[in-house]
């Protein structure tokens, strides 16, 4: 304030004012922050920055996670492979691997490959994000922990179960066989089912039971047949007589 | 336990299974899968970056060559306010920018020069000065002298630096992560607050201030009140407040002011 009074511009060279101030105010540029005049303090507080109001108060909603990130090229590649694998195969078994050695893996793979079952490894993160968007979304809870996929074009469950029984570290979690999701027990009961041919044969035999019996009877000795028919007539008459007695 | 071969290699071997099952039998068991996937960004393309011949910081003299050195007034207003010169990028990508006013003397300049020259790789990086060598004389009276007896003798020369001035600019075939550590080491030793910026981060910093000005909900602004001299407030303000609009206090910059 006093300093402003001292800074008088000299319009012409050699012109001196009538009065010269001797008071020199304190410096404005200091190493410390100069104490502000109370009115200036008021001015600073009146003209402070007021940010725009938040639409939602802080902490009301959980923070947005990084889920909506775009997939990187490698993940896209893995997903393509996964899609082709799921479409081609009829049986997809999810097995938990609790630390099998390399040798055990080699042996297991050899056993399974003899029956046409391939062993696949996919990262769980990628698998879960892929399943979320596809029709196989109910399989997602299976992919937790160290998982391995057993894939085959024909559902050879018995052979798979036998090879898994022998391996110490592999544990069956679930399977997706013939468009049905099965648990571990479901897979075991599926394996105990007879084959399609056997079931068809049973059905056919059940339907043609009567006709086959009649055919067998006719092929026997005619004396036996006549004796059977006489017995049948007797039974019918005996049945008819008590019925008539009951009626009367 | 599984042998340690990366999943990327395993994936590639899975793709290259041309000869049927036998190849898979040999290599497929050797797979370790992490619970997540580490992906790496594509490294930046430095084919267009031209490095100058002299890459390191030049030696700066302690004082200018004067036959008759003249004493100067203190003139502290060369520290006050924002910088108008050397406040933008020229050739480099990263810079140390002053966040306050102050004087750099030869010791500071030597420190900057030695640290950066020692720690940077001249094959891939170059550095440029954005401040002049010391030119402003600073006088000091002898220790224990009483007041009076004229102005003291010239003690040293300094370079005045304002808020927003670039000190050193660095560029070349490097990313910020490689060079930031070195530059923050230097920035923290300067006599004023300084920060390391890249082109993008400086633009973002300036944009943030511009956005603050835009979306300020306060109907009263410092500029409005001082221009109109409302309530005679200019009695307690300096003429510089009209220019700086309350964002500067002496040599200090007040970042919370809009």
CSV table of C-alpha atoms in Angstrom, one decimal:
chain,number,residue,atom,x,y,z
A,1,UNK,CA,0.0,0.0,0.0
A,2,UNK,CA,2.7,2.5,1.0
A,3,UNK,CA,4.9,1.2,-1.8
A,4,UNK,CA,2.3,2.1,-4.4
A,5,UNK,CA,2.4,5.6,-3.1
A,6,UNK,CA,6.2,5.7,-3.7
A,7,UNK,CA,6.1,4.5,-7.3
A,8,UNK,CA,5.4,7.8,-9.1
A,9,UNK,CA,6.1,7.7,-12.8
A,10,UNK,CA,8.4,10.5,-14.0
A,11,UNK,CA,7.0,11.5,-17.3
A,12,UNK,CA,10.0,13.5,-18.4
A,13,UNK,CA,13.7,13.1,-17.9
A,14,UNK,CA,15.0,15.2,-15.0
A,15,UNK,CA,11.6,16.1,-13.7
A,16,UNK,CA,11.3,15.8,-9.9
A,17,UNK,CA,8.0,15.8,-8.0
A,18,UNK,CA,7.4,18.4,-5.4
A,19,UNK,CA,7.1,15.9,-2.6
A,20,UNK,CA,9.1,12.7,-2.4
A,21,UNK,CA,8.1,9.8,-0.1
A,22,UNK,CA,10.7,8.6,2.2
A,23,UNK,CA,8.7,5.7,3.6
A,24,UNK,CA,9.7,2.4,2.0
A,25,UNK,CA,7.2,-0.3,2.4
A,26,UNK,CA,8.1,-4.0,3.1
A,27,UNK,CA,9.0,-6.1,0.1
A,28,UNK,CA,6.3,-8.0,-1.7
A,29,UNK,CA,8.5,-10.9,-2.8
A,30,UNK,CA,9.6,-12.7,0.4
A,31,UNK,CA,11.0,-16.1,1.2
A,32,UNK,CA,8.0,-16.7,3.5
A,33,UNK,CA,4.4,-16.2,2.7
A,34,UNK,CA,3.5,-12.6,3.7
A,35,UNK,CA,0.7,-12.3,6.1
A,36,UNK,CA,-2.4,-11.0,4.2
A,37,UNK,CA,-4.3,-8.0,5.1
A,38,UNK,CA,-7.6,-9.1,6.7
A,39,UNK,CA,-9.6,-7.6,3.9
A,40,UNK,CA,-7.5,-9.5,1.4
A,41,UNK,CA,-8.1,-12.7,3.4
A,42,UNK,CA,-11.8,-12.0,3.1
A,43,UNK,CA,-11.5,-11.4,-0.6
A,44,UNK,CA,-9.6,-14.6,-1.1
A,45,UNK,CA,-12.2,-16.6,0.8
A,46,UNK,CA,-15.1,-15.0,-1.0
A,47,UNK,CA,-13.6,-15.7,-4.4
A,48,UNK,CA,-12.4,-19.2,-3.7
A,49,UNK,CA,-13.0,-22.0,-6.2
A,50,UNK,CA,-16.2,-23.9,-5.7
A,51,UNK,CA,-16.3,-27.2,-7.6
A,52,UNK,CA,-19.5,-28.3,-9.4
A,53,UNK,CA,-21.7,-30.5,-7.2
A,54,UNK,CA,-21.2,-34.2,-7.6
A,55,UNK,CA,-24.2,-36.2,-9.1
A,56,UNK,CA,-23.5,-39.0,-6.6
A,57,UNK,CA,-21.8,-38.4,-3.2
A,58,UNK,CA,-18.4,-40.0,-2.7
A,59,UNK,CA,-18.6,-43.6,-1.5
A,60,UNK,CA,-22.3,-44.1,-2.4
A,61,UNK,CA,-21.5,-46.6,-5.1
A,62,UNK,CA,-18.5,-48.9,-5.4
A,63,UNK,CA,-15.8,-47.8,-7.8
A,64,UNK,CA,-16.0,-49.0,-11.4
A,65,UNK,CA,-13.7,-52.0,-11.9
A,66,UNK,CA,-11.6,-52.5,-14.9
A,67,UNK,CA,-14.0,-55.0,-16.4
A,68,UNK,CA,-15.0,-53.0,-19.4
A,69,UNK,CA,-11.5,-53.1,-20.9
A,70,UNK,CA,-11.0,-54.2,-24.4
A,71,UNK,CA,-9.5,-57.6,-24.9
A,72,UNK,CA,-5.9,-57.6,-26.1
A,73,UNK,CA,-5.0,-59.6,-29.3
A,74,UNK,CA,-3.6,-62.6,-27.4
A,75,UNK,CA,-6.9,-63.0,-25.4
A,76,UNK,CA,-8.8,-62.7,-28.6
A,77,UNK,CA,-6.7,-65.5,-30.1
A,78,UNK,CA,-7.3,-67.8,-27.1
A,79,UNK,CA,-11.0,-67.1,-27.2
A,80,UNK,CA,-11.2,-68.1,-30.9
A,81,UNK,CA,-9.4,-71.4,-30.1
A,82,UNK,CA,-11.7,-72.0,-27.2
A,83,UNK,CA,-14.8,-71.4,-29.3
A,84,UNK,CA,-13.7,-73.8,-32.0
A,85,UNK,CA,-12.9,-76.4,-29.3
A,86,UNK,CA,-16.3,-76.1,-27.7
A,87,UNK,CA,-18.1,-76.3,-30.9
A,88,UNK,CA,-16.3,-79.4,-32.2
A,89,UNK,CA,-16.2,-81.6,-29.2
A,90,UNK,CA,-19.1,-83.5,-27.7
A,91,UNK,CA,-17.5,-84.1,-24.3
A,92,UNK,CA,-15.8,-81.4,-22.3
A,93,UNK,CA,-14.7,-82.4,-18.8
A,94,UNK,CA,-13.2,-79.9,-16.3
A,95,UNK,CA,-10.7,-81.5,-14.1
A,96,UNK,CA,-8.8,-80.0,-11.2
A,97,UNK,CA,-5.1,-80.6,-11.2
A,98,UNK,CA,-3.6,-80.4,-7.8
A,99,UNK,CA,0.1,-80.6,-8.7
A,100,UNK,CA,0.8,-83.5,-10.9
A,101,UNK,CA,4.3,-83.9,-12.2
A,102,UNK,CA,5.4,-83.7,-15.8
A,103,UNK,CA,5.8,-87.5,-16.0
A,104,UNK,CA,2.3,-88.1,-14.6
A,105,UNK,CA,0.9,-85.7,-17.2
A,106,UNK,CA,2.7,-87.4,-20.0
A,107,UNK,CA,1.3,-90.8,-19.0
A,108,UNK,CA,-2.2,-89.5,-18.5
A,109,UNK,CA,-2.1,-87.8,-21.9
A,110,UNK,CA,-0.9,-91.0,-23.5
A,111,UNK,CA,-3.7,-93.0,-21.9
A,112,UNK,CA,-6.4,-90.5,-22.9
A,113,UNK,CA,-5.0,-90.0,-26.4
A,114,UNK,CA,-5.5,-93.7,-27.1
A,115,UNK,CA,-9.3,-93.1,-26.7
A,116,UNK,CA,-9.2,-89.9,-28.6
A,117,UNK,CA,-9.4,-87.5,-25.6
A,118,UNK,CA,-7.2,-84.5,-25.8
A,119,UNK,CA,-6.0,-82.5,-22.8
A,120,UNK,CA,-6.2,-78.7,-23.1
A,121,UNK,CA,-5.0,-75.8,-21.0
A,122,UNK,CA,-6.7,-72.4,-21.0
A,123,UNK,CA,-6.3,-69.5,-18.6
A,124,UNK,CA,-9.3,-69.3,-16.3
A,125,UNK,CA,-9.7,-65.5,-16.7
A,126,UNK,CA,-10.1,-65.8,-20.4
A,127,UNK,CA,-12.4,-68.8,-20.2
A,128,UNK,CA,-14.7,-67.1,-17.7
A,129,UNK,CA,-14.9,-63.9,-19.7
A,130,UNK,CA,-15.7,-66.0,-22.8
A,131,UNK,CA,-18.3,-68.2,-21.1
A,132,UNK,CA,-20.0,-65.1,-19.7
A,133,UNK,CA,-20.9,-64.0,-23.2
A,134,UNK,CA,-21.7,-67.4,-24.7
A,135,UNK,CA,-24.5,-69.9,-24.2
A,136,UNK,CA,-22.3,-72.0,-21.9
A,137,UNK,CA,-22.5,-69.5,-19.1
A,138,UNK,CA,-23.5,-72.1,-16.4
A,139,UNK,CA,-20.1,-73.7,-16.8
A,140,UNK,CA,-18.3,-70.7,-15.4
A,141,UNK,CA,-18.3,-71.8,-11.7
A,142,UNK,CA,-16.3,-74.8,-12.7
A,143,UNK,CA,-13.3,-72.8,-13.7
A,144,UNK,CA,-11.8,-71.9,-10.4
A,145,UNK,CA,-8.3,-72.9,-9.4
A,146,UNK,CA,-5.9,-75.0,-11.5
A,147,UNK,CA,-8.2,-76.5,-14.1
A,148,UNK,CA,-7.5,-78.7,-17.2
A,149,UNK,CA,-10.0,-79.5,-20.0
A,150,UNK,CA,-10.5,-83.0,-21.3
A,151,UNK,CA,-12.0,-82.8,-24.8
A,152,UNK,CA,-13.2,-85.5,-27.1
A,153,UNK,CA,-15.5,-85.8,-30.1
A,154,UNK,CA,-17.1,-89.0,-28.7
A,155,UNK,CA,-18.3,-89.2,-25.1
A,156,UNK,CA,-15.9,-91.9,-23.9
A,157,UNK,CA,-16.7,-91.4,-20.2
A,158,UNK,CA,-15.7,-94.9,-18.9
A,159,UNK,CA,-12.2,-94.7,-20.2
A,160,UNK,CA,-11.8,-91.2,-18.9
A,161,UNK,CA,-13.0,-92.1,-15.5
A,162,UNK,CA,-10.7,-95.2,-15.3
A,163,UNK,CA,-7.7,-93.1,-16.2
A,164,UNK,CA,-8.6,-90.4,-13.7
A,165,UNK,CA,-9.1,-93.0,-11.0
A,166,UNK,CA,-5.5,-94.1,-11.4
A,167,UNK,CA,-4.1,-90.6,-11.3
A,168,UNK,CA,-3.6,-89.2,-7.9
A,169,UNK,CA,-3.8,-85.4,-8.5
A,170,UNK,CA,-6.6,-85.2,-11.0
A,171,UNK,CA,-10.1,-84.6,-9.6
A,172,UNK,CA,-13.2,-84.4,-11.9
A,173,UNK,CA,-15.2,-81.3,-11.2
A,174,UNK,CA,-17.9,-81.5,-13.9
A,175,UNK,CA,-18.5,-82.2,-17.5
A,176,UNK,CA,-20.5,-80.9,-20.5
A,177,UNK,CA,-21.6,-84.0,-22.4
A,178,UNK,CA,-24.1,-84.0,-25.3
A,179,UNK,CA,-25.3,-80.4,-24.5
A,180,UNK,CA,-26.0,-81.3,-20.8
A,181,UNK,CA,-24.0,-80.0,-17.9
A,182,UNK,CA,-23.2,-82.9,-15.5
A,183,UNK,CA,-21.7,-82.9,-12.0
A,184,UNK,CA,-19.1,-85.5,-11.0
A,185,UNK,CA,-21.7,-87.9,-9.7
A,186,UNK,CA,-23.8,-87.3,-12.9
A,187,UNK,CA,-20.8,-88.3,-15.0
A,188,UNK,CA,-20.4,-91.5,-13.0
A,189,UNK,CA,-24.1,-92.4,-13.4
A,190,UNK,CA,-23.8,-91.5,-17.1
A,191,UNK,CA,-20.9,-93.9,-17.5
A,192,UNK,CA,-23.1,-96.7,-15.9
A,193,UNK,CA,-25.8,-96.2,-18.5
A,194,UNK,CA,-26.0,-99.0,-21.1
A,195,UNK,CA,-25.1,-98.1,-24.7
A,196,UNK,CA,-27.7,-96.9,-27.2
A,197,UNK,CA,-27.8,-100.3,-29.1
A,198,UNK,CA,-28.5,-102.1,-25.8
A,199,UNK,CA,-31.3,-99.8,-24.9
A,200,UNK,CA,-32.9,-100.0,-28.4
A,201,UNK,CA,-32.8,-103.8,-28.2
A,202,UNK,CA,-34.5,-103.7,-24.8
A,203,UNK,CA,-37.3,-101.4,-26.2
A,204,UNK,CA,-37.8,-103.6,-29.2
A,205,UNK,CA,-38.0,-106.8,-27.1
A,206,UNK,CA,-40.5,-105.1,-24.7
A,207,UNK,CA,-42.8,-104.1,-27.6
A,208,UNK,CA,-42.7,-107.5,-29.3
A,209,UNK,CA,-43.0,-109.6,-26.2
A,210,UNK,CA,-46.5,-110.9,-26.8
A,211,UNK,CA,-46.0,-111.7,-30.4
A,212,UNK,CA,-42.8,-113.4,-29.7
A,213,UNK,CA,-44.4,-115.6,-27.0
A,214,UNK,CA,-47.2,-116.6,-29.4
A,215,UNK,CA,-44.7,-117.4,-32.0
A,216,UNK,CA,-42.8,-119.6,-29.6
A,217,UNK,CA,-46.0,-121.4,-28.5
A,218,UNK,CA,-47.0,-122.2,-32.1
A,219,UNK,CA,-43.5,-123.6,-32.8
A,220,UNK,CA,-43.9,-126.2,-30.0
A,221,UNK,CA,-45.4,-129.8,-30.4
A,222,UNK,CA,-49.2,-129.7,-31.5
A,223,UNK,CA,-50.1,-132.0,-28.6
A,224,UNK,CA,-48.8,-129.4,-26.1
A,225,UNK,CA,-50.8,-126.7,-27.9
A,226,UNK,CA,-54.1,-128.7,-27.8
A,227,UNK,CA,-53.5,-129.5,-24.1
A,228,UNK,CA,-53.0,-125.8,-23.5
A,229,UNK,CA,-56.1,-124.8,-25.4
A,230,UNK,CA,-58.2,-127.5,-23.5
A,231,UNK,CA,-56.9,-126.1,-20.2
A,232,UNK,CA,-57.8,-122.6,-21.4
A,233,UNK,CA,-61.4,-123.7,-22.3
A,234,UNK,CA,-61.8,-125.4,-18.9
A,235,UNK,CA,-60.7,-122.3,-17.1
A,236,UNK,CA,-63.1,-120.2,-19.1
A,237,UNK,CA,-66.0,-122.4,-18.4
A,238,UNK,CA,-65.1,-122.7,-14.7
A,239,UNK,CA,-65.0,-118.9,-14.6
A,240,UNK,CA,-68.3,-118.6,-16.4
A,241,UNK,CA,-70.1,-121.1,-14.0
A,242,UNK,CA,-69.1,-119.3,-10.7
A,243,UNK,CA,-70.0,-116.0,-12.3
A,244,UNK,CA,-73.5,-117.3,-13.3
A,245,UNK,CA,-73.9,-118.7,-9.7
A,246,UNK,CA,-73.0,-115.3,-8.3
A,247,UNK,CA,-75.4,-113.6,-10.6
A,248,UNK,CA,-78.2,-115.8,-9.4
B,1,UNK,CA,5.4,-79.1,-10.1
B,2,UNK,CA,5.1,-77.7,-13.6
B,3,UNK,CA,8.3,-76.6,-15.3
B,4,UNK,CA,8.4,-72.8,-15.7
B,5,UNK,CA,7.6,-72.1,-19.4
B,6,UNK,CA,5.4,-69.1,-20.1
B,7,UNK,CA,1.8,-69.6,-21.3
B,8,UNK,CA,2.6,-67.6,-24.4
B,9,UNK,CA,5.1,-70.3,-25.6
B,10,UNK,CA,2.6,-73.0,-24.6
B,11,UNK,CA,-0.1,-71.2,-26.7
B,12,UNK,CA,2.2,-71.0,-29.7
B,13,UNK,CA,3.1,-74.7,-29.4
B,14,UNK,CA,-0.6,-75.5,-29.3
B,15,UNK,CA,-1.0,-73.6,-32.6
B,16,UNK,CA,1.9,-75.2,-34.2
B,17,UNK,CA,0.6,-78.7,-33.7
B,18,UNK,CA,0.8,-79.7,-37.3
B,19,UNK,CA,2.1,-83.3,-36.9
B,20,UNK,CA,-0.9,-84.5,-34.9
B,21,UNK,CA,-0.7,-85.8,-31.4
B,22,UNK,CA,2.9,-86.8,-31.1
B,23,UNK,CA,4.3,-83.2,-30.8
B,24,UNK,CA,1.7,-82.4,-28.2
B,25,UNK,CA,2.7,-85.4,-26.3
B,26,UNK,CA,6.2,-84.3,-26.0
B,27,UNK,CA,5.7,-80.6,-25.1
B,28,UNK,CA,2.1,-80.1,-24.1
B,29,UNK,CA,2.6,-81.2,-20.5
B,30,UNK,CA,5.1,-78.5,-19.9
B,31,UNK,CA,2.7,-75.7,-19.3
B,32,UNK,CA,2.3,-73.3,-16.4
B,33,UNK,CA,-0.8,-71.1,-16.5
B,34,UNK,CA,-1.1,-68.1,-14.3
B,35,UNK,CA,-4.4,-67.1,-12.8
B,36,UNK,CA,-4.4,-63.9,-15.0
B,37,UNK,CA,-2.7,-62.9,-18.2
B,38,UNK,CA,0.2,-60.4,-18.4
B,39,UNK,CA,-0.1,-58.4,-21.5
B,40,UNK,CA,2.5,-56.0,-22.7
B,41,UNK,CA,1.8,-52.8,-24.6
B,42,UNK,CA,3.3,-52.4,-28.0
B,43,UNK,CA,6.6,-50.4,-27.5
B,44,UNK,CA,6.6,-46.9,-29.0
B,45,UNK,CA,8.1,-46.3,-32.5
B,46,UNK,CA,11.2,-44.2,-32.4
B,47,UNK,CA,12.1,-44.3,-36.0
B,48,UNK,CA,11.2,-40.6,-36.6
B,49,UNK,CA,13.1,-39.3,-33.5
B,50,UNK,CA,16.3,-37.4,-34.5
B,51,UNK,CA,19.0,-37.0,-31.8
B,52,UNK,CA,21.3,-34.0,-32.0
B,53,UNK,CA,25.0,-34.3,-32.1
B,54,UNK,CA,25.7,-32.9,-28.7
B,55,UNK,CA,23.4,-34.8,-26.4
B,56,UNK,CA,24.7,-33.9,-22.9
B,57,UNK,CA,24.1,-30.6,-21.1
B,58,UNK,CA,26.7,-27.9,-21.9
B,59,UNK,CA,29.0,-26.5,-19.2
B,60,UNK,CA,27.6,-23.1,-17.9
B,61,UNK,CA,29.9,-20.4,-16.7
B,62,UNK,CA,29.8,-19.1,-13.2
B,63,UNK,CA,29.6,-15.4,-14.2
B,64,UNK,CA,29.3,-13.5,-17.5
B,65,UNK,CA,32.4,-11.9,-19.0
B,66,UNK,CA,32.3,-8.4,-17.9
B,67,UNK,CA,35.3,-6.1,-17.9
B,68,UNK,CA,33.5,-3.7,-15.5
B,69,UNK,CA,30.8,-5.6,-13.6
B,70,UNK,CA,28.0,-3.3,-12.4
B,71,UNK,CA,26.0,-3.7,-9.3
B,72,UNK,CA,22.3,-4.0,-9.9
B,73,UNK,CA,19.2,-3.3,-7.8
B,74,UNK,CA,17.5,-6.2,-6.3
B,75,UNK,CA,14.6,-6.1,-8.7
B,76,UNK,CA,12.7,-8.9,-7.1
B,77,UNK,CA,9.8,-8.6,-9.6
B,78,UNK,CA,11.8,-10.9,-11.9
B,79,UNK,CA,10.7,-13.7,-9.7
B,80,UNK,CA,7.1,-12.6,-9.4
B,81,UNK,CA,4.3,-14.0,-11.5
B,82,UNK,CA,4.1,-16.5,-14.4
B,83,UNK,CA,6.8,-17.0,-17.0
B,84,UNK,CA,6.3,-15.7,-20.5
B,85,UNK,CA,9.5,-17.0,-22.0
B,86,UNK,CA,10.6,-20.7,-22.2
B,87,UNK,CA,7.3,-22.0,-21.0
B,88,UNK,CA,6.6,-24.5,-23.8
B,89,UNK,CA,8.2,-27.5,-25.3
B,90,UNK,CA,10.6,-27.1,-28.2
B,91,UNK,CA,12.5,-30.2,-29.2
B,92,UNK,CA,12.3,-32.5,-26.2
B,93,UNK,CA,9.6,-34.7,-24.8
B,94,UNK,CA,10.0,-34.3,-21.0
B,95,UNK,CA,11.0,-31.3,-19.0
B,96,UNK,CA,11.6,-30.0,-15.5
B,97,UNK,CA,9.2,-27.1,-15.0
B,98,UNK,CA,9.4,-24.6,-12.1
B,99,UNK,CA,6.3,-24.5,-10.0
B,100,UNK,CA,7.4,-21.4,-8.2
B,101,UNK,CA,9.7,-18.4,-8.5
B,102,UNK,CA,13.4,-18.4,-7.3
B,103,UNK,CA,17.0,-17.8,-8.2
B,104,UNK,CA,19.3,-20.5,-9.6
B,105,UNK,CA,23.0,-20.0,-8.9
B,106,UNK,CA,25.9,-21.8,-10.3
B,107,UNK,CA,25.8,-24.5,-7.7
B,108,UNK,CA,22.3,-25.5,-8.7
B,109,UNK,CA,23.2,-25.4,-12.4
B,110,UNK,CA,26.3,-27.6,-11.8
B,111,UNK,CA,24.2,-30.1,-9.8
B,112,UNK,CA,21.7,-30.3,-12.6
B,113,UNK,CA,24.3,-30.7,-15.3
B,114,UNK,CA,26.4,-33.3,-13.4
B,115,UNK,CA,23.4,-35.4,-12.3
B,116,UNK,CA,21.8,-35.5,-15.7
B,117,UNK,CA,25.0,-36.0,-17.7
B,118,UNK,CA,26.0,-38.8,-15.4
B,119,UNK,CA,22.7,-40.7,-15.3
B,120,UNK,CA,21.4,-40.3,-18.8
B,121,UNK,CA,22.3,-42.6,-21.7
B,122,UNK,CA,23.8,-40.4,-24.5
B,123,UNK,CA,23.0,-43.1,-27.1
B,124,UNK,CA,19.2,-42.7,-26.7
B,125,UNK,CA,18.6,-39.4,-24.8
B,126,UNK,CA,19.5,-35.8,-25.2
B,127,UNK,CA,19.1,-32.9,-22.9
B,128,UNK,CA,18.9,-29.1,-23.4
B,129,UNK,CA,19.2,-26.1,-21.1
B,130,UNK,CA,16.1,-23.9,-21.0
B,131,UNK,CA,17.6,-21.4,-18.5
B,132,UNK,CA,20.4,-18.9,-19.1
B,133,UNK,CA,23.6,-19.0,-17.2
B,134,UNK,CA,23.8,-16.7,-14.2
B,135,UNK,CA,23.7,-13.1,-15.3
B,136,UNK,CA,22.1,-11.1,-12.5
B,137,UNK,CA,24.7,-9.8,-9.9
B,138,UNK,CA,23.8,-10.3,-6.3
B,139,UNK,CA,25.7,-8.2,-3.7
B,140,UNK,CA,26.5,-9.1,-0.1
B,141,UNK,CA,28.2,-7.2,2.6
B,142,UNK,CA,30.9,-8.8,4.6
B,143,UNK,CA,30.0,-10.8,7.7
B,144,UNK,CA,29.4,-8.7,10.8
B,145,UNK,CA,29.4,-5.4,9.0
B,146,UNK,CA,27.1,-2.7,10.3
B,147,UNK,CA,24.5,-1.1,8.2
B,148,UNK,CA,25.6,1.7,6.0
B,149,UNK,CA,28.8,2.3,4.1
B,150,UNK,CA,27.3,1.8,0.6
B,151,UNK,CA,26.2,-1.2,-1.2
B,152,UNK,CA,28.0,-4.4,-0.8
B,153,UNK,CA,30.3,-6.0,-3.3
B,154,UNK,CA,29.1,-8.5,-5.9
B,155,UNK,CA,29.0,-11.9,-4.3
B,156,UNK,CA,27.6,-14.1,-7.0
B,157,UNK,CA,25.5,-14.2,-10.1
B,158,UNK,CA,22.1,-15.8,-10.3
B,159,UNK,CA,19.4,-16.6,-12.9
B,160,UNK,CA,15.9,-15.6,-12.0
B,161,UNK,CA,13.3,-18.2,-12.7
B,162,UNK,CA,9.5,-17.6,-12.7
B,163,UNK,CA,6.6,-20.0,-12.3
B,164,UNK,CA,6.1,-22.1,-15.4
B,165,UNK,CA,9.6,-21.8,-16.7
B,166,UNK,CA,11.4,-24.8,-18.2
B,167,UNK,CA,14.7,-25.6,-16.6
B,168,UNK,CA,15.9,-28.6,-18.6
B,169,UNK,CA,14.3,-30.3,-21.5
B,170,UNK,CA,15.0,-34.0,-22.3
B,171,UNK,CA,14.1,-36.0,-25.3
B,172,UNK,CA,15.1,-38.9,-27.5
B,173,UNK,CA,14.3,-42.5,-27.7
B,174,UNK,CA,13.0,-42.9,-24.2
B,175,UNK,CA,9.8,-43.2,-22.3
B,176,UNK,CA,8.8,-41.1,-19.3
B,177,UNK,CA,9.3,-44.0,-16.9
B,178,UNK,CA,13.0,-44.3,-17.8
B,179,UNK,CA,13.8,-40.7,-17.3
B,180,UNK,CA,11.4,-39.6,-14.6
B,181,UNK,CA,13.5,-40.9,-11.7
B,182,UNK,CA,16.5,-38.9,-12.7
B,183,UNK,CA,14.6,-35.8,-13.3
B,184,UNK,CA,12.6,-35.8,-10.1
B,185,UNK,CA,15.9,-36.3,-8.3
B,186,UNK,CA,17.1,-33.1,-9.8
B,187,UNK,CA,13.7,-31.3,-9.4
B,188,UNK,CA,13.6,-31.9,-5.7
B,189,UNK,CA,17.0,-30.3,-5.1
B,190,UNK,CA,16.0,-27.0,-6.8
B,191,UNK,CA,15.4,-24.0,-4.5
B,192,UNK,CA,11.8,-23.7,-5.7
B,193,UNK,CA,9.1,-26.2,-6.3
B,194,UNK,CA,9.6,-28.1,-9.6
B,195,UNK,CA,7.9,-30.9,-11.3
B,196,UNK,CA,8.6,-33.2,-14.2
B,197,UNK,CA,6.2,-33.0,-17.1
B,198,UNK,CA,5.8,-34.7,-20.4
B,199,UNK,CA,4.1,-33.0,-23.3
B,200,UNK,CA,0.8,-34.8,-22.6
B,201,UNK,CA,0.9,-34.3,-18.9
B,202,UNK,CA,1.7,-30.6,-19.2
B,203,UNK,CA,-1.3,-30.2,-21.6
B,204,UNK,CA,-3.5,-32.1,-19.1
B,205,UNK,CA,-2.2,-29.9,-16.2
B,206,UNK,CA,-3.1,-26.7,-18.1
B,207,UNK,CA,-6.4,-28.1,-19.2
B,208,UNK,CA,-7.2,-28.9,-15.6
B,209,UNK,CA,-6.8,-25.3,-14.6
B,210,UNK,CA,-8.8,-24.2,-17.6
B,211,UNK,CA,-11.6,-26.6,-16.6
B,212,UNK,CA,-11.5,-25.2,-13.1
B,213,UNK,CA,-12.0,-21.7,-14.4
B,214,UNK,CA,-14.8,-22.9,-16.6
B,215,UNK,CA,-16.8,-24.9,-14.0
B,216,UNK,CA,-16.2,-22.6,-11.0
B,217,UNK,CA,-19.6,-22.3,-9.2
B,218,UNK,CA,-18.6,-19.2,-7.3
B,219,UNK,CA,-20.4,-16.2,-8.9
B,220,UNK,CA,-17.7,-13.9,-7.4
B,221,UNK,CA,-14.3,-13.8,-9.1
B,222,UNK,CA,-11.2,-12.1,-7.9
B,223,UNK,CA,-10.9,-10.4,-11.3
B,224,UNK,CA,-14.3,-8.9,-11.2
B,225,UNK,CA,-13.9,-7.5,-7.8
B,226,UNK,CA,-10.5,-6.0,-8.3
B,227,UNK,CA,-11.2,-4.6,-11.7
B,228,UNK,CA,-14.3,-2.8,-10.4
B,229,UNK,CA,-12.5,-1.9,-7.2
B,230,UNK,CA,-15.5,-3.1,-5.2
B,231,UNK,CA,-15.5,-1.9,-1.6
B,232,UNK,CA,-12.2,-0.1,-2.3
B,233,UNK,CA,-10.4,-3.3,-2.1
B,234,UNK,CA,-7.5,-2.0,-4.2
B,235,UNK,CA,-6.4,-0.2,-1.1
B,236,UNK,CA,-5.1,-3.4,0.3
B,237,UNK,CA,-4.0,-5.0,-3.0
B,238,UNK,CA,-0.9,-4.4,-5.1
B,239,UNK,CA,-1.0,-3.6,-8.8
B,240,UNK,CA,0.3,-7.0,-9.5
B,241,UNK,CA,-2.8,-8.5,-8.1
B,242,UNK,CA,-4.7,-7.0,-11.0
B,243,UNK,CA,-2.5,-9.1,-13.4
B,244,UNK,CA,-2.2,-12.3,-11.4
B,245,UNK,CA,-5.9,-12.4,-10.1
B,246,UNK,CA,-5.0,-13.8,-6.7
B,247,UNK,CA,-3.1,-16.8,-8.1
B,248,UNK,CA,0.3,-15.6,-7.0
B,249,UNK,CA,1.6,-14.4,-3.6
B,250,UNK,CA,5.1,-13.0,-4.1
B,251,UNK,CA,7.1,-15.7,-5.7
B,252,UNK,CA,4.7,-18.4,-4.7
B,253,UNK,CA,2.1,-19.9,-6.9
B,254,UNK,CA,-1.2,-20.8,-5.2
B,255,UNK,CA,-2.5,-23.9,-7.1
B,256,UNK,CA,-5.8,-23.9,-5.3
B,257,UNK,CA,-6.7,-20.5,-6.7
B,258,UNK,CA,-8.6,-20.3,-9.9
